[in-house]
Coordinates of C-alpha atoms in Angstrom, one line a residue:
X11 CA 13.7 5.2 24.0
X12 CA 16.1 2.5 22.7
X13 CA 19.5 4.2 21.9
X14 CA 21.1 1.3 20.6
X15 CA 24.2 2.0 19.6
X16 CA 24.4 5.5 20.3
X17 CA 27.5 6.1 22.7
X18 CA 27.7 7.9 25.8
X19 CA 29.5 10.7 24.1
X20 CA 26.0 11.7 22.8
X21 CA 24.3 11.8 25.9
X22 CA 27.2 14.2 27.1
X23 CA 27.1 16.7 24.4
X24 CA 24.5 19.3 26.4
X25 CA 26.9 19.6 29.1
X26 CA 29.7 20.6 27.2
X27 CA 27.8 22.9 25.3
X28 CA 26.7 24.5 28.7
X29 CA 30.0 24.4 29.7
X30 CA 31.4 26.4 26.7
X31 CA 28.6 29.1 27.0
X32 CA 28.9 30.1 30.6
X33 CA 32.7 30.6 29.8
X34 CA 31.8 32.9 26.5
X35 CA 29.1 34.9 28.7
X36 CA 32.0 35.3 31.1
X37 CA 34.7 36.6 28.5
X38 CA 31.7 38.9 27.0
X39 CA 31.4 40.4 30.5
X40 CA 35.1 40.6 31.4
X41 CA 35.9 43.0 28.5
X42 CA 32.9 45.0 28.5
X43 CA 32.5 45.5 31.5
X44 CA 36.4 46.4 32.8
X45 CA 36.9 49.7 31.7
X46 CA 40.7 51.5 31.6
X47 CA 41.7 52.4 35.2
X48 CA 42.0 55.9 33.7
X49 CA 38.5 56.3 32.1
X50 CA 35.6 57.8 33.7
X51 CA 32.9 56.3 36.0
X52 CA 30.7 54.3 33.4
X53 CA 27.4 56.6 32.3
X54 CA 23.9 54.8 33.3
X55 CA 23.0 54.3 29.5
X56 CA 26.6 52.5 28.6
X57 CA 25.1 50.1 31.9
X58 CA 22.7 49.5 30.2
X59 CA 23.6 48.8 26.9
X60 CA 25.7 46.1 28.8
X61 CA 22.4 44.3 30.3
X62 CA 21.1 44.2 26.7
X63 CA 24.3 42.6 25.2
X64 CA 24.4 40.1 28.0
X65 CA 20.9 38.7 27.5
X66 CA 21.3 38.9 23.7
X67 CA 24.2 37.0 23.8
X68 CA 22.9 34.8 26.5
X69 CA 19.3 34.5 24.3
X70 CA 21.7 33.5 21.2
X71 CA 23.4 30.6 22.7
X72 CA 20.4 29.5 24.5
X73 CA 19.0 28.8 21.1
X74 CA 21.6 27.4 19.8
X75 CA 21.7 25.1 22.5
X76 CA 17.9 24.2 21.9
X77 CA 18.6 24.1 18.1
X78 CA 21.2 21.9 18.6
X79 CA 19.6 19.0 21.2
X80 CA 16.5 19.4 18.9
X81 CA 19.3 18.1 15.7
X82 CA 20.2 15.2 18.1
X83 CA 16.7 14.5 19.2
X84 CA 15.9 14.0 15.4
X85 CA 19.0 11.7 14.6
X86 CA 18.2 9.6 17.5
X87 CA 14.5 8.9 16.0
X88 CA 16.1 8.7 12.7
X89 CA 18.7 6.1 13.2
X90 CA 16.4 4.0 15.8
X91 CA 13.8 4.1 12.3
X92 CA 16.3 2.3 10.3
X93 CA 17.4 0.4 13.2
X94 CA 13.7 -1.4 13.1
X95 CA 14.0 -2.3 9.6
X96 CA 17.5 -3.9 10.3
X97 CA 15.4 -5.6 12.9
X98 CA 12.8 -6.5 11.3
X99 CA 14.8 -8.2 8.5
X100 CA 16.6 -10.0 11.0
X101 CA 13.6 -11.5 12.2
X102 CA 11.8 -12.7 9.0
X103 CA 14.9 -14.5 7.7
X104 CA 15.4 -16.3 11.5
X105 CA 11.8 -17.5 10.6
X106 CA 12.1 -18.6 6.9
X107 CA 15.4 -20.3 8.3
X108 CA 13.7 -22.0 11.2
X109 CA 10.4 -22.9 9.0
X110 CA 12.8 -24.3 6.4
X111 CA 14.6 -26.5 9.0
X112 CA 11.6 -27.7 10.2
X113 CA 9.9 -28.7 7.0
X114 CA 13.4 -30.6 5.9
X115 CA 12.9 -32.9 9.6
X116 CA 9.4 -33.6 8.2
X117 CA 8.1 -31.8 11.6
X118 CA 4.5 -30.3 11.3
X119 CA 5.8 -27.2 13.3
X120 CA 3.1 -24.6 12.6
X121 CA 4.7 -21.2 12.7
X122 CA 1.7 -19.2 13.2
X123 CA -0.5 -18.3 16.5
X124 CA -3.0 -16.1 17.1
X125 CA -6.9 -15.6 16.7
X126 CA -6.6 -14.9 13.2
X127 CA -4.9 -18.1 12.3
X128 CA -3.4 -20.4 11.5
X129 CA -3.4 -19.3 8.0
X130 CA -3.8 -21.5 4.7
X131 CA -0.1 -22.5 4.1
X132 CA -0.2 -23.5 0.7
X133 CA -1.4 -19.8 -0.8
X134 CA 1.4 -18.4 0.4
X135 CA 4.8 -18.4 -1.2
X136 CA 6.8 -18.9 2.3
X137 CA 4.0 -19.1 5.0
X138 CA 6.6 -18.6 8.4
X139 CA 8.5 -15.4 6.6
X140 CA 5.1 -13.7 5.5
X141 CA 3.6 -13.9 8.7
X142 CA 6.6 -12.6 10.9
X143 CA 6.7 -9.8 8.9
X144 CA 3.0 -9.0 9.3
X145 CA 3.8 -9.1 13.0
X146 CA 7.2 -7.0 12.4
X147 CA 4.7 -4.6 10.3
X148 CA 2.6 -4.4 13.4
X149 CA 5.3 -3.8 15.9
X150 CA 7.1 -1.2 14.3
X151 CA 5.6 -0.2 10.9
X152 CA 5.2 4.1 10.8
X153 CA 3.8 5.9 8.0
X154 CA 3.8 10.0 8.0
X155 CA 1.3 11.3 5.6
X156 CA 2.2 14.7 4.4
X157 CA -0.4 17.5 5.2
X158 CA 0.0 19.8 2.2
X159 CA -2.6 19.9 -0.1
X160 CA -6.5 20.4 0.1
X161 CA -9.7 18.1 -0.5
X162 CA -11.0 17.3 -3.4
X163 CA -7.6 16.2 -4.7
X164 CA -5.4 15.7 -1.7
X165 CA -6.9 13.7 1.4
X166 CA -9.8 11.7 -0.2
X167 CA -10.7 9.8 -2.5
X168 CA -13.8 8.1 -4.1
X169 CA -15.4 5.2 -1.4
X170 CA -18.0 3.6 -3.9
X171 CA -17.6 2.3 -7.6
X172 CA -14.7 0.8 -9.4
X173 CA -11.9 3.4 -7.6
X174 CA -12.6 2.0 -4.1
X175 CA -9.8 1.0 -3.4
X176 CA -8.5 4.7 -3.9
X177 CA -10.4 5.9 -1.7
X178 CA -11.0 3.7 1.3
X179 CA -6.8 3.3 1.4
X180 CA -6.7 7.5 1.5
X181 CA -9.7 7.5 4.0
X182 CA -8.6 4.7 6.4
X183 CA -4.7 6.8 6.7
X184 CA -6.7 10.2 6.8
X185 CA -9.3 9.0 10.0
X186 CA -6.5 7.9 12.1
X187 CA -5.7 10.6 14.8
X188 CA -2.7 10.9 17.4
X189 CA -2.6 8.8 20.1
X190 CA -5.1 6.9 18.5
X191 CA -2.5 3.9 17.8
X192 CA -2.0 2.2 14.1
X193 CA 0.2 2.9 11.5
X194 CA 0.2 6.5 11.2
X195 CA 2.9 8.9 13.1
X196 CA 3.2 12.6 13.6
X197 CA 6.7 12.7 13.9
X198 CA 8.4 12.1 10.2
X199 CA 11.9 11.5 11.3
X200 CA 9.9 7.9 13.3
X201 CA 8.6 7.5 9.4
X202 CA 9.6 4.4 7.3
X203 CA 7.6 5.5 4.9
X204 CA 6.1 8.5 3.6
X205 CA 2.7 9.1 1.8
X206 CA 1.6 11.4 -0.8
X207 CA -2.1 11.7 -0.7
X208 CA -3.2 12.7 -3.6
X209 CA -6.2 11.2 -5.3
X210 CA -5.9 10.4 -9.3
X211 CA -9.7 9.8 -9.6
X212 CA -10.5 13.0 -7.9
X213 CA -7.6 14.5 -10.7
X214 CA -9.8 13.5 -13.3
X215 CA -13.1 14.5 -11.6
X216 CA -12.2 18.1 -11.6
X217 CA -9.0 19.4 -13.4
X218 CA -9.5 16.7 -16.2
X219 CA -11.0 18.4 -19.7
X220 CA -13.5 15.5 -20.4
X221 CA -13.0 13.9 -23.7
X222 CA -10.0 15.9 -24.6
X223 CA -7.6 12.8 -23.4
X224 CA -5.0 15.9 -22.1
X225 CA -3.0 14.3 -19.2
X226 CA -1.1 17.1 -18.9
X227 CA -3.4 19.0 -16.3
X228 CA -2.5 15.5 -13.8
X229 CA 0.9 14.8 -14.4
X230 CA 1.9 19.2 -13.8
X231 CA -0.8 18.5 -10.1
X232 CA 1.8 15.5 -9.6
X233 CA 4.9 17.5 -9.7
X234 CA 3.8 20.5 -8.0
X235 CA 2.6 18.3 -5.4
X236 CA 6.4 16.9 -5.1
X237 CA 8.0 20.1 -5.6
X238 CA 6.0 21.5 -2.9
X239 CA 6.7 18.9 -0.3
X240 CA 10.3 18.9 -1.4
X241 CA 10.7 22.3 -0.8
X242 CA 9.0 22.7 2.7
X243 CA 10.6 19.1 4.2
X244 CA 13.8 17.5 3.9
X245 CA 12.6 14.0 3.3
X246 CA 12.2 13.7 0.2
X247 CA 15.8 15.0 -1.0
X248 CA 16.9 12.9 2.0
X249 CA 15.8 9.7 0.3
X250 CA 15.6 10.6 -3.7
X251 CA 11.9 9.7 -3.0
X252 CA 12.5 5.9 -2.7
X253 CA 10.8 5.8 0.8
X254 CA 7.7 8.0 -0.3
X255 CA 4.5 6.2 -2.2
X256 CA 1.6 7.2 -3.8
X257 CA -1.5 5.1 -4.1
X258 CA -3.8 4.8 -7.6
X259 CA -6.9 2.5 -8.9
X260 CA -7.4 5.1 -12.0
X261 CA -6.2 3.7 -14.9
X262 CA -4.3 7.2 -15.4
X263 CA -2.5 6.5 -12.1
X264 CA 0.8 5.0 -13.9
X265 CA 0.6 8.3 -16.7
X266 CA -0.3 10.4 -13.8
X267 CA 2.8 9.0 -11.6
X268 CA 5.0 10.0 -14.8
X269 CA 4.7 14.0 -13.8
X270 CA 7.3 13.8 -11.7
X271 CA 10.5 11.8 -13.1
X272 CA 11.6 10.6 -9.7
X273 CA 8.0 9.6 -8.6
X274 CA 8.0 7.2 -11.6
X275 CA 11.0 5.5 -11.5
X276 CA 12.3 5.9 -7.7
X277 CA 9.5 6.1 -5.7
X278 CA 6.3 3.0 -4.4
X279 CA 3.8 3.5 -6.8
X280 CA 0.7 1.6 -5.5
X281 CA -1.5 0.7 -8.4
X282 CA -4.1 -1.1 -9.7
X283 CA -3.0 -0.9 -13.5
X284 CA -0.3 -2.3 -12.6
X285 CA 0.8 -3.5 -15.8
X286 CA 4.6 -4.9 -16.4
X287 CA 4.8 -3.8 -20.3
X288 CA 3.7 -0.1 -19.4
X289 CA 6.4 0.6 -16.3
X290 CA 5.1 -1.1 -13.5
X291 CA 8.2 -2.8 -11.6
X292 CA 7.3 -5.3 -9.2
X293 CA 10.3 -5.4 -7.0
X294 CA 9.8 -1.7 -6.7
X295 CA 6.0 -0.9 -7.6
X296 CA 3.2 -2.5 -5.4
X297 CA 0.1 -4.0 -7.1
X298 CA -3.1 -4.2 -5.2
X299 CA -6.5 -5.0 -6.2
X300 CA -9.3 -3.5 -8.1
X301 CA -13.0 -3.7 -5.9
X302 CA -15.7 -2.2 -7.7
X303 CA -18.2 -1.3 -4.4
X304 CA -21.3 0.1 -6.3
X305 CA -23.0 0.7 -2.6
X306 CA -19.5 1.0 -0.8
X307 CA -20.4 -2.3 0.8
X308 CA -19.7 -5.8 -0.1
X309 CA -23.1 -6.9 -2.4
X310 CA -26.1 -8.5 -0.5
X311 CA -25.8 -11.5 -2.3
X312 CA -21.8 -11.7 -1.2
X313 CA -22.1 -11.9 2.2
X314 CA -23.6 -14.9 3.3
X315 CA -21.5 -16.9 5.5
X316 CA -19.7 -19.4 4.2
X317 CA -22.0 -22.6 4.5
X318 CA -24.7 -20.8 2.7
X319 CA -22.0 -20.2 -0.7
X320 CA -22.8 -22.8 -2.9
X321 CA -20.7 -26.1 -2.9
X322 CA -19.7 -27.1 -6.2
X323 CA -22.8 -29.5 -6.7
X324 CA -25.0 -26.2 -7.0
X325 CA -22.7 -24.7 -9.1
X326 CA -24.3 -25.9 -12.7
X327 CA -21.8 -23.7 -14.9
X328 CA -18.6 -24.4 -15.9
X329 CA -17.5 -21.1 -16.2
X330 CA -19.2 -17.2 -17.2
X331 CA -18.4 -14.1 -18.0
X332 CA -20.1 -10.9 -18.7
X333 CA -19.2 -7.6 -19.7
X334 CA -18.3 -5.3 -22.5
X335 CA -16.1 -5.3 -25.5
X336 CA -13.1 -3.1 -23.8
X337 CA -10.0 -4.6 -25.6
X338 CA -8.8 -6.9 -27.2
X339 CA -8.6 -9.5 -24.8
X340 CA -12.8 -9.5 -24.2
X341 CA -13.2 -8.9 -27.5
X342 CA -11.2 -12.0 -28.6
X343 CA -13.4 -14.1 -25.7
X344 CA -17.0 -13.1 -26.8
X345 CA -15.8 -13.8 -30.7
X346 CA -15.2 -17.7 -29.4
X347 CA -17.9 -18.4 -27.0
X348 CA -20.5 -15.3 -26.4
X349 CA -24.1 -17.1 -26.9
X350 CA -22.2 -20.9 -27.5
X351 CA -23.7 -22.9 -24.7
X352 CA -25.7 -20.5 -22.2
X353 CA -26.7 -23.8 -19.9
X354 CA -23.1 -24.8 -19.3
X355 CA -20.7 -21.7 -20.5
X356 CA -22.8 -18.7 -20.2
X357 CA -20.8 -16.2 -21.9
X358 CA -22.4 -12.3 -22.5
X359 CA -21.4 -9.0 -23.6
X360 CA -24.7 -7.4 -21.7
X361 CA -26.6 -9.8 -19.2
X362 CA -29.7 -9.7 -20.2
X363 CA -32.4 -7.8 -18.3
X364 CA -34.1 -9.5 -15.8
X365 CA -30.5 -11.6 -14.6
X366 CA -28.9 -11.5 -11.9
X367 CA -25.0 -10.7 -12.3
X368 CA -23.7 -12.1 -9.0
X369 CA -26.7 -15.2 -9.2
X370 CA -24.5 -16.5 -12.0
X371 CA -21.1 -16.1 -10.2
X372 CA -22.3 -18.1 -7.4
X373 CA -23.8 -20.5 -9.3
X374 CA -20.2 -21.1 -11.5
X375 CA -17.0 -22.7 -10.6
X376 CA -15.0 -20.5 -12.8
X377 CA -15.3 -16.9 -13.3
X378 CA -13.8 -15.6 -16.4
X379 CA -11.6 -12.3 -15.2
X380 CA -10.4 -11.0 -18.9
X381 CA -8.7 -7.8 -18.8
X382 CA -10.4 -4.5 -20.3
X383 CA -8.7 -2.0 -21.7
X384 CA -6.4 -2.1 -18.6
X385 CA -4.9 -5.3 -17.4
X386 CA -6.9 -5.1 -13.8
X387 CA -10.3 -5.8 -13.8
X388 CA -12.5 -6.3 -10.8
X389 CA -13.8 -9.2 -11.4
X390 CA -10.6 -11.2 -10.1
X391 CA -12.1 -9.4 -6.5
X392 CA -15.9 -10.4 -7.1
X393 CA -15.3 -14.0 -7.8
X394 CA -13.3 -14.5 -4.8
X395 CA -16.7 -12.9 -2.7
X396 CA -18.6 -15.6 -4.2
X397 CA -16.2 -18.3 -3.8
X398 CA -15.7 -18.7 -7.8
X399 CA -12.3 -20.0 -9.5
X400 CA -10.8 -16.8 -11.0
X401 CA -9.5 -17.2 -14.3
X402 CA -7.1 -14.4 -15.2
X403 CA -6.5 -13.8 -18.9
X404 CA -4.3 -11.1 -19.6
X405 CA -0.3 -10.1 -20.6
X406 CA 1.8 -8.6 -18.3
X407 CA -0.1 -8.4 -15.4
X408 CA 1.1 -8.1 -11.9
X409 CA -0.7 -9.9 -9.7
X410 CA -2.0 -8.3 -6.2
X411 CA 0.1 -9.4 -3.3
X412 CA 1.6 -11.5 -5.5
X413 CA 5.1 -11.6 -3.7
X414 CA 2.9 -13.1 -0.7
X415 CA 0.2 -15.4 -2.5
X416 CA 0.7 -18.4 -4.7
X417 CA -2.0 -17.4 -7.1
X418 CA -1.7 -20.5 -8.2
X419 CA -3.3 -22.4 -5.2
X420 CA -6.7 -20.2 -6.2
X421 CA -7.0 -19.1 -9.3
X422 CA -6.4 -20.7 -13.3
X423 CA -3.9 -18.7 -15.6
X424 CA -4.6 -18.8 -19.7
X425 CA -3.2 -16.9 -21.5
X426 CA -4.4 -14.8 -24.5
X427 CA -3.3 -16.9 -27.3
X428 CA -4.6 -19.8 -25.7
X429 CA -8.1 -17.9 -25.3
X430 CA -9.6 -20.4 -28.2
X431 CA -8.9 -23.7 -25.6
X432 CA -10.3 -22.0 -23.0
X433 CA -13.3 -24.6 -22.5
X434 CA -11.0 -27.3 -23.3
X435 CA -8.7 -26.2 -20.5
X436 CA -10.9 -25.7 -18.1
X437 CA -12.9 -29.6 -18.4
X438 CA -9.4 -30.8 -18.4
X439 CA -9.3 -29.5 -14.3
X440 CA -10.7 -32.7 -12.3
X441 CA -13.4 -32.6 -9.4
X442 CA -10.4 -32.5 -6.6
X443 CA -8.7 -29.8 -8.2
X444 CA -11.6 -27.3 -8.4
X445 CA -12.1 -27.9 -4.2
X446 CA -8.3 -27.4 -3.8
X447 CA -8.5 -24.3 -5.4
X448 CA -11.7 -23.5 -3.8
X449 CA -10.6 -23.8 -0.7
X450 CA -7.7 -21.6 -1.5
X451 CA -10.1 -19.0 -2.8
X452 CA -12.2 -19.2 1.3
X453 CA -8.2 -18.6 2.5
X454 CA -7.5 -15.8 0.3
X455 CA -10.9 -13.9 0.7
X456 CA -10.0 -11.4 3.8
X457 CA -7.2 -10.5 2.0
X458 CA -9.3 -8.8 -0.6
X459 CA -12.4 -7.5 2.0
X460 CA -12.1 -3.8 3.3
X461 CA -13.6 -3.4 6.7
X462 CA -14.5 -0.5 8.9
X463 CA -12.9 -0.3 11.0
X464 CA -9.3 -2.1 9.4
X465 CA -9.1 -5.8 10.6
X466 CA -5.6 -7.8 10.5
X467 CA -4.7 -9.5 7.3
X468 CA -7.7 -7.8 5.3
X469 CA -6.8 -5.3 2.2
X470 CA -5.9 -2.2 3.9
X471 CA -3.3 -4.0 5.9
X472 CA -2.2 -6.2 2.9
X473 CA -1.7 -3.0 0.7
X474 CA 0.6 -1.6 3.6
X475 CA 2.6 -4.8 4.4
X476 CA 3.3 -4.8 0.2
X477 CA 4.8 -1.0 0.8
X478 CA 6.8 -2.6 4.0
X479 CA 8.2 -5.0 2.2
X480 CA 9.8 -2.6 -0.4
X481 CA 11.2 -0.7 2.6
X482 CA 12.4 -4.1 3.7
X483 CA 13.7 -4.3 1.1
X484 CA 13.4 -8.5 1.4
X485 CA 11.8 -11.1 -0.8
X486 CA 9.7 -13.7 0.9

């Protein structure tokens, strides 16, 4: 272990303990056991009773001893825990710097090595930064998830269907086991972060009154769940809860979160509603993305390698949507353009039968991502499967990752009161354009892919490099 700058005065503290107690055992025995010259020979039971004060006293201070190493032991862990992130921090600025010097010499220094890469420069914000601290998460990154709780809600989650995300994330921290490597530790004072497992969607399955739109049953599960880990661990008094998280893809996750004041407005709420006019805070809050698995798998029709996704010369739509009137957003789309031009702007509420969803996705070179009633929709995911332009129209959404990713360099912002020029905005994007953002979209898709087991870069990892760079507490 790395003491850093732990003195030698620390290391010394278990002798002089020792030394004090073999001097108190030998004052203990002195006066019990030197009677007055004029009393009596001592009886066998006072001899006794002697034996039994010696090794309780001697039992005693042997504890305390124990009790006391076992204190040092956890400080140690503690301090070399924050003594990483100081690390760490160190690290990804040196590389920004360096990266920054290089670019300004017009050099084409390529920061990155490794089997996974080089990465796409231009989707991320600062390319050399973002990828040292992926490798700074890797090298030192620990997570203790807190045991208290039992399945349905606490532990899993929902693997298949819009709340994916929910559940693979709990799943993928739940399967790992010790000794088995990763990001998970048994020891909480190694923990940079700590992570409440509950399961929102699971919340809703069974303590949830269907219809009766009663969030009180969630938010009292939330802050008994806190209270409870409060109460039986020191960390999350230690910290205020700033260095716990919890994880959601429910809609209810943010209402949910807001059972437990500190939760809401201390701790890393990982969410997919992660909307900015409803209390998401980006700086603090983390926003990851919404994958709607029907099978728990990527869809057939998804996964062929790349140089079987259609180019953009079999891609005869401009851009389609399809989906239902939830909100006003969708509802404001299908008013201008549902049924308008079905041969070069297919726009639906219902596909018809007999039509093939994803057919038309890879067949466009813009999807239309609108939000629902939330601002997340899964769409934004899908189209980047099939290697169509996302176009996110919404207000006040926080994009996934988006302290990382230029969303810019793959996707096409409109907003809502723009909605009418939609068509007109999207002709107005010229041939090179659309591959520059398609080829931004090929960079950016492991990002957004869960795999079994976890893979670098690929969602799982990018959900848990977002929570260590609020423990970083850095901006790259």
């Amino acid at each position: 272990m790395d003491c850093g700058s732990f003195d030698s005065s620390h290391r010394s503290l278990p002798y002089l303990l020792l030394a004090a107690t073999s001097l108190f055992l030998l004052l203990i025995y002195c006066s019990v056991a030197s009677p007055p010259f004029s009393a009596s020979a001592a009886s066998s039971s006072s001899s006794s009773g002697l034996v039994a004060v010696r090794k309780q006293s001697s039992s005693s201070v042997l504890a305390g001893v124990q009790n006391e190493e076992q204190e040092v032991g956890k400080k140690k862990r503690r301090r070399r825990a924050e003594e990483e992130l100081a690390r760490a921090r160190v690290a990804i600025r040196r590389a920004a710097a360096a990266a920054g010097s290089h670019r300004g010499n017009g050099s084409d220094h390529d920061p990155f090595h490794g089997e996974d890469v080089p990465l796409a420069a231009n989707v991320y914000r600062n390319p050399a930064a973002f990828f040292q601290s992926y490798v700074e998460m890797e090298k030192r990154f620990k997570v203790y998830v807190y045991e208290e709780g039992e399945p349905p809600l606490v532990h899993g989650g929902p693997c298949k269907n819009i709340y994916t995300t929910e559940g693979r994330f709990i799943e993928e921290l739940e399967l790992m086991w010790p000794g088995g490597g990763g990001v998970r530790t048994w020891d909480p004072e190694r923990a940079h972060a700590f992570f409440l497992p509950f399961s929102v969607t699971e919340m809703v399955q069974f303590i949830y009154k269907p219809l009766s739109y009663d969030k009180r049953p969630l938010k009292l599960f939330v802050a008994d769940y806190v209270d409870v880990v409060a109460s039986k661990h020191p960390f999350w008094n230690r910290s205020g809860g700033a260095d716990h998280f919890m994880l959601s893809c429910h809609d209810w996750g943010p209402d949910a979160s807001g059972g437990h004041p500190a939760l809401y407005a201390t701790s890393i709420r990982a969410l997919c509603n992660a909307n900015t006019s409803e209390g998401f805070r980006p700086s603090k809050d983390v926003s990851i993305p919404e994958i709607n698995l029907l099978t728990g798998d990527i869809p057939l029709q998804l996964l062929s390698p790349p140089f079987a996704i259609p180019g953009l010369s079999a891609r005869p739509f401009l851009a389609f949507f399809a989906g239902g009137l939830h909100g006003p957003v969708r509802r404001l789309l299908l008013r201008h353009f549902k049924g308008r031009d079905p041969a070069r702007f297919p726009v639906f509420e219902y596909l018809p039968a007999g039509l093939d969803y994803y057919s038309f996705m890879l067949r466009s070179r813009f999807c239309l991502c609108p939000s629902g009633y939330e601002v997340a929709s899964p769409r934004v995911v899908e189209a980047i499967y099939a290697e169509c332009v996302p176009v996110i129209i919404s207000e006040g959404y926080a994009l996934p990752f988006g302290d990382v990713l230029r969303w810019e360099a793959f996707s096409v912002a409109v907003e809502v009161a723009e909605v009418a020029r939609l068509r007109e905005v999207l002709e107005g994007i010229g041939e090179e354009e659309v591959r520059r953002l398609r080829e931004g979209v090929r960079a950016v898709k492991r990002h957004f892919v869960f795999n079994q087991p976890a893979k670098r870069f690929d969602v799982f990892h990018m959900i848990l490099h977002s929570v260590w760079l609020r423990r970083l507490n850095v901006k790259i």
